[in-house]
Amino acid sequence: MDNLLLFPGVSVSVSCFTLVAISLERYFAICKPLHSRSWQTLSHAYLTIAICWVLAGIVTIPIGTYTRLRSFPSLNVCREFWTSKLAEKIYTISLDNILLLFPIVIMSVAYGKIVKNLWEGIRLEAQVERVEYYKDLYLAHEKFLLQSSEITKEQIRLDQLLKITNEGASA
């Protein structure tokens, strides 16, 4: 009965490790897509899930070891009863680091790099669009100049023809 108290700790740990695994998977999928396609397979997903569960089980062994049900006349209490206060403090600090500090750092770095990568992609796309716009504008201007120079040449020919016609009519 006492060992059933291990399951809440395991589920919290599995959730934490799964969130870290998801953030790393997204980092590799977005920031290193060519590299990630070679190893992001169904068997790799199963392995990642198994590792999350095994790590969660290992991390929570002390909870199952030191948790006891104590019965009092009007109350039953389930809690950890450590033989050493120092060991309890070391485990609690280690658990905080493993399930809180390290995951926050890993996920923050992964998602920060994802945001940076996407931001740079958006800026690059905007630059390409600007270059294409100015290229189209330049080509339209060149076409206009070419057409206007053809109009000018045609006008000069018409003026010369008109001049010749006027000279012939006056002679």
PDB file of C-alpha atoms in Angstrom:
ATOM      1  CA  MET A   1       0.000   0.000   0.000  1.00  0.00           C
ATOM      2  CA  ASP A   2       2.780   2.423   0.886  1.00  0.00           C
ATOM      3  CA  ASN A   3       4.487   1.915  -2.453  1.00  0.00           C
ATOM      4  CA  LEU A   4       1.416   3.132  -4.320  1.00  0.00           C
ATOM      5  CA  LEU A   5       2.396   6.603  -3.153  1.00  0.00           C
ATOM      6  CA  LEU A   6       5.258   6.468  -5.636  1.00  0.00           C
ATOM      7  CA  PHE A   7       2.927   6.965  -8.609  1.00  0.00           C
ATOM      8  CA  PRO A   8       2.171  10.699  -8.151  1.00  0.00           C
ATOM      9  CA  GLY A   9       5.899  11.454  -8.006  1.00  0.00           C
ATOM     10  CA  VAL A  10       6.545   9.292 -11.068  1.00  0.00           C
ATOM     11  CA  SER A  11       3.781  10.971 -13.063  1.00  0.00           C
ATOM     12  CA  VAL A  12       5.075  14.449 -12.215  1.00  0.00           C
ATOM     13  CA  SER A  13       8.594  13.412 -13.199  1.00  0.00           C
ATOM     14  CA  VAL A  14       7.426  11.815 -16.447  1.00  0.00           C
ATOM     15  CA  SER A  15       5.510  14.972 -17.331  1.00  0.00           C
ATOM     16  CA  CYS A  16       8.573  17.098 -16.687  1.00  0.00           C
ATOM     17  CA  PHE A  17      10.920  14.880 -18.697  1.00  0.00           C
ATOM     18  CA  THR A  18       8.380  14.643 -21.538  1.00  0.00           C
ATOM     19  CA  LEU A  19       8.148  18.437 -21.757  1.00  0.00           C
ATOM     20  CA  VAL A  20      11.937  18.622 -22.024  1.00  0.00           C
ATOM     21  CA  ALA A  21      11.946  15.910 -24.710  1.00  0.00           C
ATOM     22  CA  ILE A  22       9.253  17.750 -26.686  1.00  0.00           C
ATOM     23  CA  SER A  23      11.160  21.034 -26.504  1.00  0.00           C
ATOM     24  CA  LEU A  24      14.349  19.366 -27.743  1.00  0.00           C
ATOM     25  CA  GLU A  25      12.458  17.579 -30.528  1.00  0.00           C
ATOM     26  CA  ARG A  26      10.938  20.881 -31.662  1.00  0.00           C
ATOM     27  CA  TYR A  27      14.337  22.591 -31.488  1.00  0.00           C
ATOM     28  CA  PHE A  28      15.910  19.994 -33.776  1.00  0.00           C
ATOM     29  CA  ALA A  29      12.887  19.919 -36.113  1.00  0.00           C
ATOM     30  CA  ILE A  30      12.884  23.707 -36.571  1.00  0.00           C
ATOM     31  CA  CYS A  31      16.541  24.699 -36.202  1.00  0.00           C
ATOM     32  CA  LYS A  32      18.221  21.624 -37.707  1.00  0.00           C
ATOM     33  CA  PRO A  33      15.566  20.075 -39.965  1.00  0.00           C
ATOM     34  CA  LEU A  34      17.894  18.124 -42.259  1.00  0.00           C
ATOM     35  CA  HIS A  35      19.729  16.536 -39.340  1.00  0.00           C
ATOM     36  CA  SER A  36      16.576  15.757 -37.361  1.00  0.00           C
ATOM     37  CA  ARG A  37      14.815  13.878 -40.153  1.00  0.00           C
ATOM     38  CA  SER A  38      17.367  11.093 -39.984  1.00  0.00           C
ATOM     39  CA  TRP A  39      16.745  10.244 -36.329  1.00  0.00           C
ATOM     40  CA  GLN A  40      13.175  11.363 -35.636  1.00  0.00           C
ATOM     41  CA  THR A  41      11.517   8.013 -36.175  1.00  0.00           C
ATOM     42  CA  LEU A  42       8.831   6.028 -34.418  1.00  0.00           C
ATOM     43  CA  SER A  43      11.419   3.805 -32.726  1.00  0.00           C
ATOM     44  CA  HIS A  44      13.234   6.913 -31.475  1.00  0.00           C
ATOM     45  CA  ALA A  45       9.954   8.212 -30.027  1.00  0.00           C
ATOM     46  CA  TYR A  46       9.404   4.911 -28.203  1.00  0.00           C
ATOM     47  CA  LEU A  47      12.967   5.048 -26.862  1.00  0.00           C
ATOM     48  CA  THR A  48      12.474   8.631 -25.668  1.00  0.00           C
ATOM     49  CA  ILE A  49       9.261   7.678 -23.863  1.00  0.00           C
ATOM     50  CA  ALA A  50      10.976   4.697 -22.220  1.00  0.00           C
ATOM     51  CA  ILE A  51      13.891   6.862 -21.081  1.00  0.00           C
ATOM     52  CA  CYS A  52      11.464   9.402 -19.581  1.00  0.00           C
ATOM     53  CA  TRP A  53       9.706   6.660 -17.586  1.00  0.00           C
ATOM     54  CA  VAL A  54      12.929   5.007 -16.435  1.00  0.00           C
ATOM     55  CA  LEU A  55      14.431   8.325 -15.306  1.00  0.00           C
ATOM     56  CA  ALA A  56      11.189   9.190 -13.506  1.00  0.00           C
ATOM     57  CA  GLY A  57      11.247   5.841 -11.715  1.00  0.00           C
ATOM     58  CA  ILE A  58      14.866   6.300 -10.667  1.00  0.00           C
ATOM     59  CA  VAL A  59      14.337   9.869  -9.471  1.00  0.00           C
ATOM     60  CA  THR A  60      11.361   8.909  -7.299  1.00  0.00           C
ATOM     61  CA  ILE A  61      12.810   5.764  -5.664  1.00  0.00           C
ATOM     62  CA  PRO A  62      13.567   7.666  -2.423  1.00  0.00           C
ATOM     63  CA  ILE A  63       9.947   8.820  -2.216  1.00  0.00           C
ATOM     64  CA  GLY A  64       8.752   5.230  -2.319  1.00  0.00           C
ATOM     65  CA  THR A  65      11.475   4.185   0.099  1.00  0.00           C
ATOM     66  CA  TYR A  66      10.850   6.779   2.799  1.00  0.00           C
ATOM     67  CA  THR A  67       7.098   7.369   2.549  1.00  0.00           C
ATOM     68  CA  ARG A  68       5.064   5.708   5.273  1.00  0.00           C
ATOM     69  CA  LEU A  69       1.453   5.651   6.327  1.00  0.00           C
ATOM     70  CA  ARG A  70       1.062   6.640   9.964  1.00  0.00           C
ATOM     71  CA  SER A  71      -2.252   6.046  11.684  1.00  0.00           C
ATOM     72  CA  PHE A  72      -3.474   8.241  14.450  1.00  0.00           C
ATOM     73  CA  PRO A  73      -6.789   7.884  16.283  1.00  0.00           C
ATOM     74  CA  SER A  74      -8.620  10.440  14.157  1.00  0.00           C
ATOM     75  CA  LEU A  75      -6.251  10.794  11.220  1.00  0.00           C
ATOM     76  CA  ASN A  76      -4.096   8.835   8.785  1.00  0.00           C
ATOM     77  CA  VAL A  77      -0.990  10.616   7.537  1.00  0.00           C
ATOM     78  CA  CYS A  78       1.100   9.703   4.511  1.00  0.00           C
ATOM     79  CA  ARG A  79       4.445  11.427   4.290  1.00  0.00           C
ATOM     80  CA  GLU A  80       8.141  10.908   3.948  1.00  0.00           C
ATOM     81  CA  PHE A  81       9.979   9.918   7.094  1.00  0.00           C
ATOM     82  CA  TRP A  82      13.697  10.270   6.535  1.00  0.00           C
ATOM     83  CA  THR A  83      16.280   8.832   8.888  1.00  0.00           C
ATOM     84  CA  SER A  84      18.604  11.786   8.254  1.00  0.00           C
ATOM     85  CA  LYS A  85      17.626  15.418   7.864  1.00  0.00           C
ATOM     86  CA  LEU A  86      20.742  16.025   5.756  1.00  0.00           C
ATOM     87  CA  ALA A  87      19.777  13.255   3.328  1.00  0.00           C
ATOM     88  CA  GLU A  88      16.266  14.695   3.093  1.00  0.00           C
ATOM     89  CA  LYS A  89      17.646  18.166   2.283  1.00  0.00           C
ATOM     90  CA  ILE A  90      20.070  16.779  -0.310  1.00  0.00           C
ATOM     91  CA  TYR A  91      17.304  14.780  -1.990  1.00  0.00           C
ATOM     92  CA  THR A  92      14.866  17.704  -1.953  1.00  0.00           C
ATOM     93  CA  ILE A  93      17.426  20.097  -3.468  1.00  0.00           C
ATOM     94  CA  SER A  94      18.449  17.481  -6.042  1.00  0.00           C
ATOM     95  CA  LEU A  95      14.814  16.848  -6.950  1.00  0.00           C
ATOM     96  CA  ASP A  96      14.201  20.594  -7.325  1.00  0.00           C
ATOM     97  CA  ASN A  97      17.189  20.845  -9.655  1.00  0.00           C
ATOM     98  CA  ILE A  98      16.274  17.751 -11.683  1.00  0.00           C
ATOM     99  CA  LEU A  99      12.570  18.508 -12.037  1.00  0.00           C
ATOM    100  CA  LEU A 100      12.571  22.307 -12.029  1.00  0.00           C
ATOM    101  CA  LEU A 101      15.835  24.133 -12.600  1.00  0.00           C
ATOM    102  CA  PHE A 102      17.439  21.968 -15.317  1.00  0.00           C
ATOM    103  CA  PRO A 103      14.209  21.557 -17.332  1.00  0.00           C
ATOM    104  CA  ILE A 104      13.497  25.299 -17.197  1.00  0.00           C
ATOM    105  CA  VAL A 105      17.009  26.078 -18.429  1.00  0.00           C
ATOM    106  CA  ILE A 106      16.921  23.445 -21.185  1.00  0.00           C
ATOM    107  CA  MET A 107      13.444  24.443 -22.394  1.00  0.00           C
ATOM    108  CA  SER A 108      14.248  28.169 -22.231  1.00  0.00           C
ATOM    109  CA  VAL A 109      17.382  27.719 -24.311  1.00  0.00           C
ATOM    110  CA  ALA A 110      15.614  25.443 -26.823  1.00  0.00           C
ATOM    111  CA  TYR A 111      12.593  27.700 -27.274  1.00  0.00           C
ATOM    112  CA  GLY A 112      14.794  30.806 -27.261  1.00  0.00           C
ATOM    113  CA  LYS A 113      16.823  29.386 -30.142  1.00  0.00           C
ATOM    114  CA  ILE A 114      13.616  28.445 -31.954  1.00  0.00           C
ATOM    115  CA  VAL A 115      12.312  32.007 -31.624  1.00  0.00           C
ATOM    116  CA  LYS A 116      15.659  33.413 -32.810  1.00  0.00           C
ATOM    117  CA  ASN A 117      15.706  31.060 -35.795  1.00  0.00           C
ATOM    118  CA  LEU A 118      12.134  31.901 -36.794  1.00  0.00           C
ATOM    119  CA  TRP A 119      12.743  35.633 -36.296  1.00  0.00           C
ATOM    120  CA  GLU A 120      15.803  35.521 -38.555  1.00  0.00           C
ATOM    121  CA  GLY A 121      13.795  33.592 -41.158  1.00  0.00           C
ATOM    122  CA  ILE A 122      11.037  36.200 -41.106  1.00  0.00           C
ATOM    123  CA  ARG A 123      13.581  39.026 -41.471  1.00  0.00           C
ATOM    124  CA  LEU A 124      15.310  37.223 -44.347  1.00  0.00           C
ATOM    125  CA  GLU A 125      11.980  36.638 -46.079  1.00  0.00           C
ATOM    126  CA  ALA A 126      11.113  40.343 -45.723  1.00  0.00           C
ATOM    127  CA  GLN A 127      14.483  41.293 -47.240  1.00  0.00           C
ATOM    128  CA  VAL A 128      13.897  38.945 -50.173  1.00  0.00           C
ATOM    129  CA  GLU A 129      10.447  40.440 -50.721  1.00  0.00           C
ATOM    130  CA  ARG A 130      11.967  43.962 -50.662  1.00  0.00           C
ATOM    131  CA  VAL A 131      14.641  42.963 -53.170  1.00  0.00           C
ATOM    132  CA  GLU A 132      12.020  41.417 -55.450  1.00  0.00           C
ATOM    133  CA  TYR A 133       9.857  44.545 -55.146  1.00  0.00           C
ATOM    134  CA  TYR A 134      12.735  46.851 -56.072  1.00  0.00           C
ATOM    135  CA  LYS A 135      13.758  44.518 -58.886  1.00  0.00           C
ATOM    136  CA  ASP A 136      10.218  44.627 -60.302  1.00  0.00           C
ATOM    137  CA  LEU A 137      10.174  48.401 -59.863  1.00  0.00           C
ATOM    138  CA  TYR A 138      13.509  48.726 -61.682  1.00  0.00           C
ATOM    139  CA  LEU A 139      12.336  46.478 -64.537  1.00  0.00           C
ATOM    140  CA  ALA A 140       9.116  48.475 -64.878  1.00  0.00           C
ATOM    141  CA  HIS A 141      11.137  51.714 -64.975  1.00  0.00           C
ATOM    142  CA  GLU A 142      13.475  50.265 -67.625  1.00  0.00           C
ATOM    143  CA  LYS A 143      10.474  49.136 -69.681  1.00  0.00           C
ATOM    144  CA  PHE A 144       8.960  52.606 -69.379  1.00  0.00           C
ATOM    145  CA  LEU A 145      12.230  54.246 -70.499  1.00  0.00           C
ATOM    146  CA  LEU A 146      12.509  51.839 -73.414  1.00  0.00           C
ATOM    147  CA  GLN A 147       8.930  52.504 -74.474  1.00  0.00           C
ATOM    148  CA  SER A 148       9.341  56.263 -74.092  1.00  0.00           C
ATOM    149  CA  SER A 149      12.559  56.196 -76.139  1.00  0.00           C
ATOM    150  CA  GLU A 150      10.721  54.257 -78.869  1.00  0.00           C
ATOM    151  CA  ILE A 151       7.945  56.844 -78.760  1.00  0.00           C
ATOM    152  CA  THR A 152      10.540  59.608 -79.038  1.00  0.00           C
ATOM    153  CA  LYS A 153      12.201  57.903 -82.029  1.00  0.00           C
ATOM    154  CA  GLU A 154       8.806  57.451 -83.687  1.00  0.00           C
ATOM    155  CA  GLN A 155       7.988  61.101 -83.029  1.00  0.00           C
ATOM    156  CA  ILE A 156      11.318  62.181 -84.583  1.00  0.00           C
ATOM    157  CA  ARG A 157      10.530  60.081 -87.690  1.00  0.00           C
ATOM    158  CA  LEU A 158       7.048  61.574 -87.917  1.00  0.00           C
ATOM    159  CA  ASP A 159       8.484  65.090 -87.502  1.00  0.00           C
ATOM    160  CA  GLN A 160      11.029  64.410 -90.252  1.00  0.00           C
ATOM    161  CA  LEU A 161       8.334  62.971 -92.514  1.00  0.00           C
ATOM    162  CA  LEU A 162       6.088  65.954 -91.792  1.00  0.00           C
ATOM    163  CA  LYS A 163       8.975  68.314 -92.521  1.00  0.00           C
ATOM    164  CA  ILE A 164       9.720  66.575 -95.801  1.00  0.00           C
ATOM    165  CA  THR A 165       6.035  66.635 -96.677  1.00  0.00           C
ATOM    166  CA  ASN A 166       5.781  70.338 -95.796  1.00  0.00           C
ATOM    167  CA  GLU A 167       8.910  71.126 -97.855  1.00  0.00           C
ATOM    168  CA  GLY A 168       7.526  69.209-100.805  1.00  0.00           C
ATOM    169  CA  ALA A 169       4.194  70.949-100.546  1.00  0.00           C
ATOM    170  CA  SER A 170       5.763  74.405-100.398  1.00  0.00           C
ATOM    171  CA  ALA A 171       8.044  73.769-103.411  1.00  0.00           C
TER     172      ALA A 171
END
